[in-house]
Short mmCIF file of C-alpha atoms in Angstrom, two decimals:
data_model
loop_
_atom_site.label_atom_id
_atom_site.label_comp_id
_atom_site.label_asym_id
_atom_site.label_seq_id
_atom_site.Cartn_x
_atom_site.Cartn_y
_atom_site.Cartn_z
CA MET A 1 -29.56 -6.75 -26.84
CA LYS A 2 -26.53 -4.60 -27.65
CA TYR A 3 -28.17 -1.66 -25.86
CA ILE A 4 -28.69 -3.79 -22.76
CA SER A 5 -25.06 -4.88 -22.94
CA LEU A 6 -23.95 -1.25 -23.28
CA PHE A 7 -26.08 -0.26 -20.29
CA VAL A 8 -24.59 -3.02 -18.18
CA SER A 9 -21.08 -2.00 -19.22
CA LEU A 10 -21.72 1.66 -18.38
CA ALA A 11 -23.25 0.70 -15.03
CA THR A 12 -20.22 -1.41 -14.21
CA LEU A 13 -17.87 1.43 -15.17
CA SER A 14 -19.88 3.86 -13.05
CA ALA A 15 -19.63 1.55 -10.04
CA LYS A 16 -15.86 1.29 -10.45
CA VAL A 17 -15.46 5.06 -10.80
CA SER A 18 -17.41 5.64 -7.57
CA ALA A 19 -15.34 3.07 -5.69
CA HIS A 20 -13.04 5.56 -3.98
CA TYR A 21 -11.74 5.57 -0.42
CA THR A 22 -9.65 7.14 2.33
CA LEU A 23 -7.31 5.71 4.98
CA PRO A 24 -8.45 7.61 8.08
CA GLN A 25 -7.63 5.43 11.09
CA LEU A 26 -4.31 4.34 12.58
CA ILE A 27 -4.22 0.81 14.01
CA VAL A 28 -1.97 0.30 17.06
CA ASN A 29 -1.91 -2.86 19.19
CA GLY A 30 -4.72 -4.27 17.09
CA ALA A 31 -7.11 -1.38 17.83
CA ALA A 32 -8.18 1.30 15.38
CA SER A 33 -8.17 4.93 16.49
CA SER A 34 -10.98 7.39 15.91
CA THR A 35 -11.29 8.71 12.36
CA TRP A 36 -8.62 11.36 11.66
CA GLN A 37 -7.35 11.15 15.24
CA TYR A 38 -3.76 10.29 14.36
CA VAL A 39 -4.06 10.45 10.56
CA ARG A 40 -4.04 13.90 9.00
CA GLN A 41 -7.42 14.62 7.44
CA THR A 42 -7.04 14.49 3.67
CA ASN A 43 -8.65 16.75 1.06
CA ASN A 44 -10.84 13.87 -0.09
CA TRP A 45 -12.42 13.16 3.30
CA GLN A 46 -15.83 13.87 1.73
CA ASP A 47 -15.56 13.26 -2.02
CA LEU A 48 -13.03 10.38 -1.69
CA ASN A 49 -11.31 11.41 -4.93
CA PRO A 50 -7.67 10.34 -5.46
CA VAL A 51 -4.52 12.27 -6.36
CA THR A 52 -3.46 11.76 -9.98
CA ASP A 53 -0.76 14.46 -10.37
CA VAL A 54 2.48 13.09 -8.91
CA SER A 55 4.14 16.50 -9.33
CA SER A 56 1.66 18.10 -6.91
CA SER A 57 2.48 18.59 -3.23
CA ASP A 58 -0.72 16.67 -2.53
CA VAL A 59 1.08 13.45 -3.46
CA ARG A 60 2.86 13.80 -0.09
CA CYS A 61 -0.01 13.75 2.42
CA TYR A 62 -2.97 15.17 0.42
CA THR A 63 -3.68 17.88 3.00
CA SER A 64 -3.37 21.17 1.06
CA LEU A 65 -6.97 22.15 1.85
CA GLN A 66 -6.93 20.91 5.45
CA SER A 67 -5.21 21.82 8.72
CA GLY A 68 -2.49 19.28 7.96
CA THR A 69 -2.11 18.04 11.53
CA SER A 70 -3.51 15.48 13.93
CA SER A 71 -2.66 14.04 17.33
CA THR A 72 0.55 12.03 17.68
CA MET A 73 0.46 8.37 18.76
CA SER A 74 3.27 6.64 20.66
CA VAL A 75 4.41 3.36 19.06
CA LYS A 76 7.33 1.05 19.84
CA ALA A 77 9.91 0.23 17.21
CA GLY A 78 9.29 -3.32 16.05
CA SER A 79 5.56 -3.18 16.81
CA THR A 80 2.81 -3.62 14.24
CA VAL A 81 0.68 -0.68 13.16
CA GLY A 82 -1.67 -0.13 10.25
CA PHE A 83 -4.36 1.85 8.49
CA THR A 84 -8.04 1.12 7.94
CA VAL A 85 -9.84 1.75 4.65
CA SER A 86 -13.06 3.79 4.56
CA GLY A 87 -15.15 4.57 1.50
CA ASN A 88 -17.48 3.17 -1.11
CA PRO A 89 -16.83 0.33 -0.45
CA SER A 90 -14.53 0.35 2.60
CA SER A 91 -11.78 -1.67 0.97
CA LEU A 92 -8.97 -1.23 -1.53
CA TYR A 93 -11.47 -1.96 -4.27
CA HIS A 94 -9.30 -1.33 -7.32
CA GLN A 95 -6.44 -3.45 -8.66
CA GLY A 96 -3.25 -1.85 -7.43
CA VAL A 97 -0.23 -1.87 -5.17
CA VAL A 98 0.66 -0.45 -1.76
CA ASN A 99 3.72 1.40 -0.49
CA VAL A 100 4.37 2.57 3.08
CA TYR A 101 6.98 5.22 3.88
CA MET A 102 8.28 6.91 7.02
CA ALA A 103 9.95 10.31 7.48
CA LYS A 104 11.57 11.62 10.66
CA ALA A 105 10.80 15.16 11.77
CA PRO A 106 13.94 17.33 12.13
CA SER A 107 15.45 17.54 15.61
CA GLY A 108 13.61 20.14 17.68
CA THR A 109 10.59 20.20 15.35
CA ASP A 110 7.24 18.89 16.53
CA VAL A 111 5.91 16.52 13.87
CA SER A 112 2.51 18.24 14.09
CA LYS A 113 4.15 21.39 12.70
CA TRP A 114 6.14 19.64 9.96
CA ASP A 115 5.05 19.18 6.37
CA GLY A 116 7.38 16.31 5.43
CA SER A 117 9.08 18.17 2.58
CA GLY A 118 12.52 17.25 1.26
CA ASN A 119 14.45 14.01 0.73
CA VAL A 120 13.33 12.49 4.03
CA TRP A 121 11.09 9.54 3.13
CA PHE A 122 12.18 5.89 3.23
CA LYS A 123 10.09 2.87 2.33
CA ILE A 124 9.39 0.26 5.02
CA TYR A 125 6.71 -1.93 3.42
CA GLU A 126 4.99 -2.76 0.15
CA ILE A 127 2.36 -5.00 -1.38
CA SER A 128 3.24 -5.60 -5.01
CA ALA A 129 1.56 -7.37 -7.91
CA LYS A 130 2.20 -11.00 -8.82
CA THR A 131 2.83 -12.15 -12.37
CA ASP A 132 3.70 -15.45 -14.02
CA GLY A 133 5.33 -14.50 -17.27
CA GLY A 134 2.30 -13.12 -19.10
CA ASN A 135 -0.54 -15.51 -18.29
CA THR A 136 -1.92 -13.62 -15.28
CA ILE A 137 -1.36 -10.57 -13.14
CA THR A 138 -2.90 -10.53 -9.67
CA PHE A 139 -3.06 -7.92 -6.93
CA PRO A 140 -2.97 -9.32 -3.38
CA ALA A 141 -3.95 -5.91 -1.94
CA GLU A 142 -7.25 -5.82 -3.82
CA ASN A 143 -10.31 -5.66 -1.53
CA ILE A 144 -8.40 -5.74 1.75
CA THR A 145 -9.96 -3.59 4.46
CA GLN A 146 -6.84 -2.94 6.55
CA VAL A 147 -3.12 -2.73 5.86
CA ASN A 148 -0.91 -3.74 8.81
CA PHE A 149 2.88 -3.69 8.85
CA PRO A 150 5.80 -3.62 11.32
CA VAL A 151 7.62 -0.44 12.30
CA PRO A 152 11.25 -1.48 11.70
CA ALA A 153 13.03 -2.39 14.93
CA GLN A 154 16.12 -0.56 13.66
CA VAL A 155 14.40 2.79 13.19
CA PRO A 156 15.76 5.42 15.63
CA SER A 157 13.46 6.88 18.29
CA GLY A 158 11.77 10.17 17.44
CA GLN A 159 8.73 11.72 15.83
CA TYR A 160 7.73 10.52 12.37
CA LEU A 161 5.15 10.73 9.66
CA ILE A 162 4.01 7.35 8.35
CA ARG A 163 2.70 7.67 4.80
CA ILE A 164 0.63 4.99 3.06
CA GLU A 165 -0.33 5.02 -0.60
CA HIS A 166 -2.52 2.69 -2.60
CA ILE A 167 -1.76 3.14 -6.30
CA ALA A 168 -4.87 2.03 -8.20
CA LEU A 169 -3.97 0.83 -11.70
CA HIS A 170 -7.33 0.03 -13.28
CA VAL A 171 -7.14 3.06 -15.62
CA ALA A 172 -3.36 3.57 -15.59
CA SER A 173 -2.75 2.94 -19.30
CA THR A 174 -2.50 6.70 -19.97
CA PHE A 175 -0.34 9.30 -18.22
CA ALA A 176 -1.89 10.52 -14.95
CA GLY A 177 -4.37 7.66 -15.07
CA ALA A 178 -3.02 5.96 -11.94
CA GLN A 179 -4.96 6.94 -8.81
CA PHE A 180 -3.13 7.59 -5.52
CA TYR A 181 -5.06 7.07 -2.27
CA ILE A 182 -2.92 8.54 0.50
CA GLY A 183 -2.80 8.91 4.28
CA CYS A 184 -0.19 10.32 6.68
CA ALA A 185 -0.16 9.44 10.39
CA GLN A 186 1.81 11.18 13.15
CA VAL A 187 3.70 8.88 15.54
CA GLU A 188 6.34 9.05 18.26
CA VAL A 189 8.62 6.02 17.94
CA THR A 190 10.01 4.73 21.25
CA ASN A 191 12.57 2.01 22.07
CA GLY A 192 14.15 2.66 18.70
CA GLY A 193 17.31 1.23 17.18
CA THR A 194 20.42 2.74 15.67
CA GLY A 195 19.80 2.17 11.98
CA THR A 196 20.29 4.72 9.23
CA PRO A 197 17.28 4.58 6.89
CA SER A 198 18.00 4.78 3.16
CA PRO A 199 17.51 5.50 0.33
CA LEU A 200 15.67 8.76 1.00
CA VAL A 201 13.21 10.30 -1.47
CA ALA A 202 10.96 13.36 -1.62
CA PHE A 203 7.25 13.79 -2.34
CA PRO A 204 6.79 15.18 -4.89
CA GLY A 205 9.90 13.94 -6.63
CA ALA A 206 9.92 10.21 -5.95
CA TYR A 207 7.77 9.53 -9.06
CA THR A 208 7.56 11.07 -12.52
CA GLY A 209 4.39 9.25 -13.52
CA ASN A 210 6.21 7.45 -16.32
CA GLU A 211 7.46 4.57 -14.17
CA PRO A 212 6.53 1.17 -15.65
CA GLY A 213 4.68 0.33 -12.44
CA ILE A 214 2.58 3.52 -12.65
CA LEU A 215 2.03 4.00 -16.40
CA ILE A 216 0.82 0.51 -17.27
CA ASN A 217 -1.98 -1.35 -19.02
CA ILE A 218 -2.77 -4.26 -16.71
CA TYR A 219 -5.31 -5.80 -19.11
CA TRP A 220 -3.64 -6.29 -22.50
CA PRO A 221 -1.08 -7.37 -23.25
CA ILE A 222 -0.91 -8.90 -19.80
CA PRO A 223 2.38 -7.77 -18.22
CA THR A 224 5.05 -10.44 -18.02
CA SER A 225 6.50 -8.79 -14.91
CA TYR A 226 5.76 -5.89 -12.59
CA ILE A 227 8.19 -3.24 -11.30
CA GLN A 228 7.13 -1.82 -7.94
CA PRO A 229 7.33 2.00 -7.89
CA GLY A 230 9.67 3.66 -5.43
CA PRO A 231 12.93 2.72 -3.71
CA ALA A 232 13.82 -0.58 -2.07
CA ILE A 233 12.44 -1.40 1.37
CA TRP A 234 14.55 -0.43 4.39
CA PRO A 235 15.96 -2.34 6.13
CA ALA A 236 16.80 -4.87 3.44
CA SER A 237 15.64 -8.44 3.95
CA GLY A 238 17.92 -10.26 6.33
CA SER A 239 19.47 -7.13 7.85
CA GLY A 240 17.45 -7.44 11.03
CA GLY A 241 14.34 -5.55 12.04
CA GLY A 242 11.55 -4.28 9.85
CA SER A 243 9.59 -6.38 7.39
CA ASN A 244 10.97 -9.43 5.66
CA PRO A 245 9.00 -9.57 2.42
CA PRO A 246 8.74 -12.70 0.28
CA THR A 247 10.30 -12.98 -3.15
CA SER A 248 8.55 -13.39 -6.49
CA SER A 249 10.39 -14.61 -9.55
CA SER A 250 8.39 -12.32 -11.85
CA THR A 251 8.00 -9.21 -9.71
CA THR A 252 10.89 -6.78 -9.47
CA ARG A 253 11.70 -6.27 -5.79
CA ALA A 254 10.04 -8.53 -3.24
CA SER A 255 6.86 -7.44 -1.51
CA SER A 256 4.91 -8.08 1.67
CA THR A 257 1.18 -8.07 2.13
CA SER A 258 -1.35 -6.97 4.71
CA THR A 259 -1.62 -9.01 7.91
CA ILE A 260 -5.39 -8.54 8.15
CA SER A 261 -7.87 -8.97 5.33
CA THR A 262 -11.51 -9.53 6.10
CA THR A 263 -12.85 -9.40 2.55
CA SER A 264 -9.79 -10.05 0.45
CA LYS A 265 -10.14 -11.56 -3.02
CA ALA A 266 -7.16 -10.84 -5.21
CA SER A 267 -8.27 -10.52 -8.81
CA SER A 268 -6.59 -11.92 -11.87
CA THR A 269 -6.48 -10.89 -15.52
CA THR A 270 -5.91 -14.07 -17.46
CA LYS A 271 -5.35 -15.41 -20.94
CA ALA A 272 -4.74 -18.99 -19.85
CA SER A 273 -5.82 -21.25 -17.02
CA SER A 274 -4.67 -20.06 -13.61
CA THR A 275 -1.90 -21.77 -11.72
CA THR A 276 -2.71 -24.59 -9.39
CA SER A 277 -2.50 -24.21 -5.66
CA GLY A 278 0.95 -24.63 -4.29
CA GLY A 279 2.65 -24.50 -0.94
CA GLY A 280 4.95 -27.48 -0.86
CA SER A 281 7.90 -27.02 1.48
CA THR A 282 11.40 -26.86 0.10
CA GLY A 283 12.92 -26.78 3.56
CA GLY A 284 13.69 -23.88 5.85
CA THR A 285 11.62 -21.68 8.14
CA VAL A 286 9.66 -18.61 7.09
CA ALA A 287 10.26 -15.43 9.10
CA GLN A 288 7.48 -13.34 10.62
CA TYR A 289 5.46 -11.53 7.91
CA GLY A 290 6.93 -13.79 5.21
CA GLN A 291 4.92 -15.76 2.65
CA CYS A 292 4.18 -19.36 3.55
CA GLY A 293 1.56 -20.43 1.00
CA GLY A 294 -0.82 -19.47 -1.81
CA SER A 295 -1.52 -20.28 -5.43
CA GLY A 296 1.72 -21.15 -7.21
CA TYR A 297 3.86 -20.83 -4.08
CA THR A 298 6.48 -23.57 -3.69
CA GLY A 299 8.63 -22.26 -0.84
CA PRO A 300 8.81 -23.24 2.84
CA THR A 301 5.54 -23.50 4.77
CA THR A 302 6.83 -23.76 8.34
CA CYS A 303 6.64 -20.45 10.20
CA VAL A 304 9.11 -19.20 12.77
CA SER A 305 8.14 -20.00 16.36
CA GLY A 306 5.35 -17.80 17.67
CA THR A 307 3.68 -17.25 14.29
CA THR A 308 1.14 -19.22 12.27
CA CYS A 309 0.72 -19.59 8.52
CA THR A 310 -2.51 -17.68 7.95
CA VAL A 311 -4.48 -17.67 4.67
CA LEU A 312 -5.19 -14.09 3.55
CA ASN A 313 -6.51 -14.94 0.09
CA ALA A 314 -6.13 -17.59 -2.62
CA PHE A 315 -2.79 -16.16 -3.65
CA TYR A 316 -1.17 -15.36 -0.34
CA SER A 317 -0.65 -16.91 3.09
CA GLN A 318 1.55 -15.16 5.63
CA CYS A 319 3.35 -15.98 8.89
CA ILE A 320 1.66 -13.81 11.51
#
């Protein structure tokens, strides 16, 4: 029997190892582009393997073996865009978190000829983990098939790279164990605002690999809190424009989640019974893209006019 158990365990591990993916399509106005049309083709377009060395230039756009360019899509500031997931399976299969960054090409430089080097990247969106003091840790991004997010209304007009990363944490208990699945899209932002994005970081440079949200054992002991890697989201919540992520008492820095999830099922590592479903209103109105329900949630459930509280998974409902 122990040999059968070992075989099953090895088969399960093999399935998880093969569950890699890319982010090859840009979503604009609810429609996905052709594969690699506006997203720069990444080195892993065939083998699907992730980046694990955060000191490598591949942690920027993962294009060192490719042409490094694509077509450029026009998008309006304040509009919603996104990325699709393609792979085996075509979802963010592993437990992990999402960050989305933008970087503006220098004046007079066509974004198709720019590599995105330097302290030019600012974070506009994230999907973090959720914890409850050590009983469970859950990952709302797990198994979603698309990640959609708003381009901040305050971002100035111009040509940009939009960089998405899914940091898979299922084997992140040793240095360089975290897996980075990356995509960079080329866009021309129109009808922009007058904001000044900050803070600015570089890739490589933004991470050392020793951050508590990157070098982490998510299984035991179960983390009592989670610190999202990278800088704070710009613009800050309440400053107008951009995303307005919900807060979590046990997750450092608030996070948002994807607006579309066709096969989402956030997983949970537990040592006690899970929390009961919540969602009772404490008064107030939830802004667009804010959390309005889910397991353990006790905040407002009424969405701002024009949006509806939509269930994305057992742990997260969002005003969209």
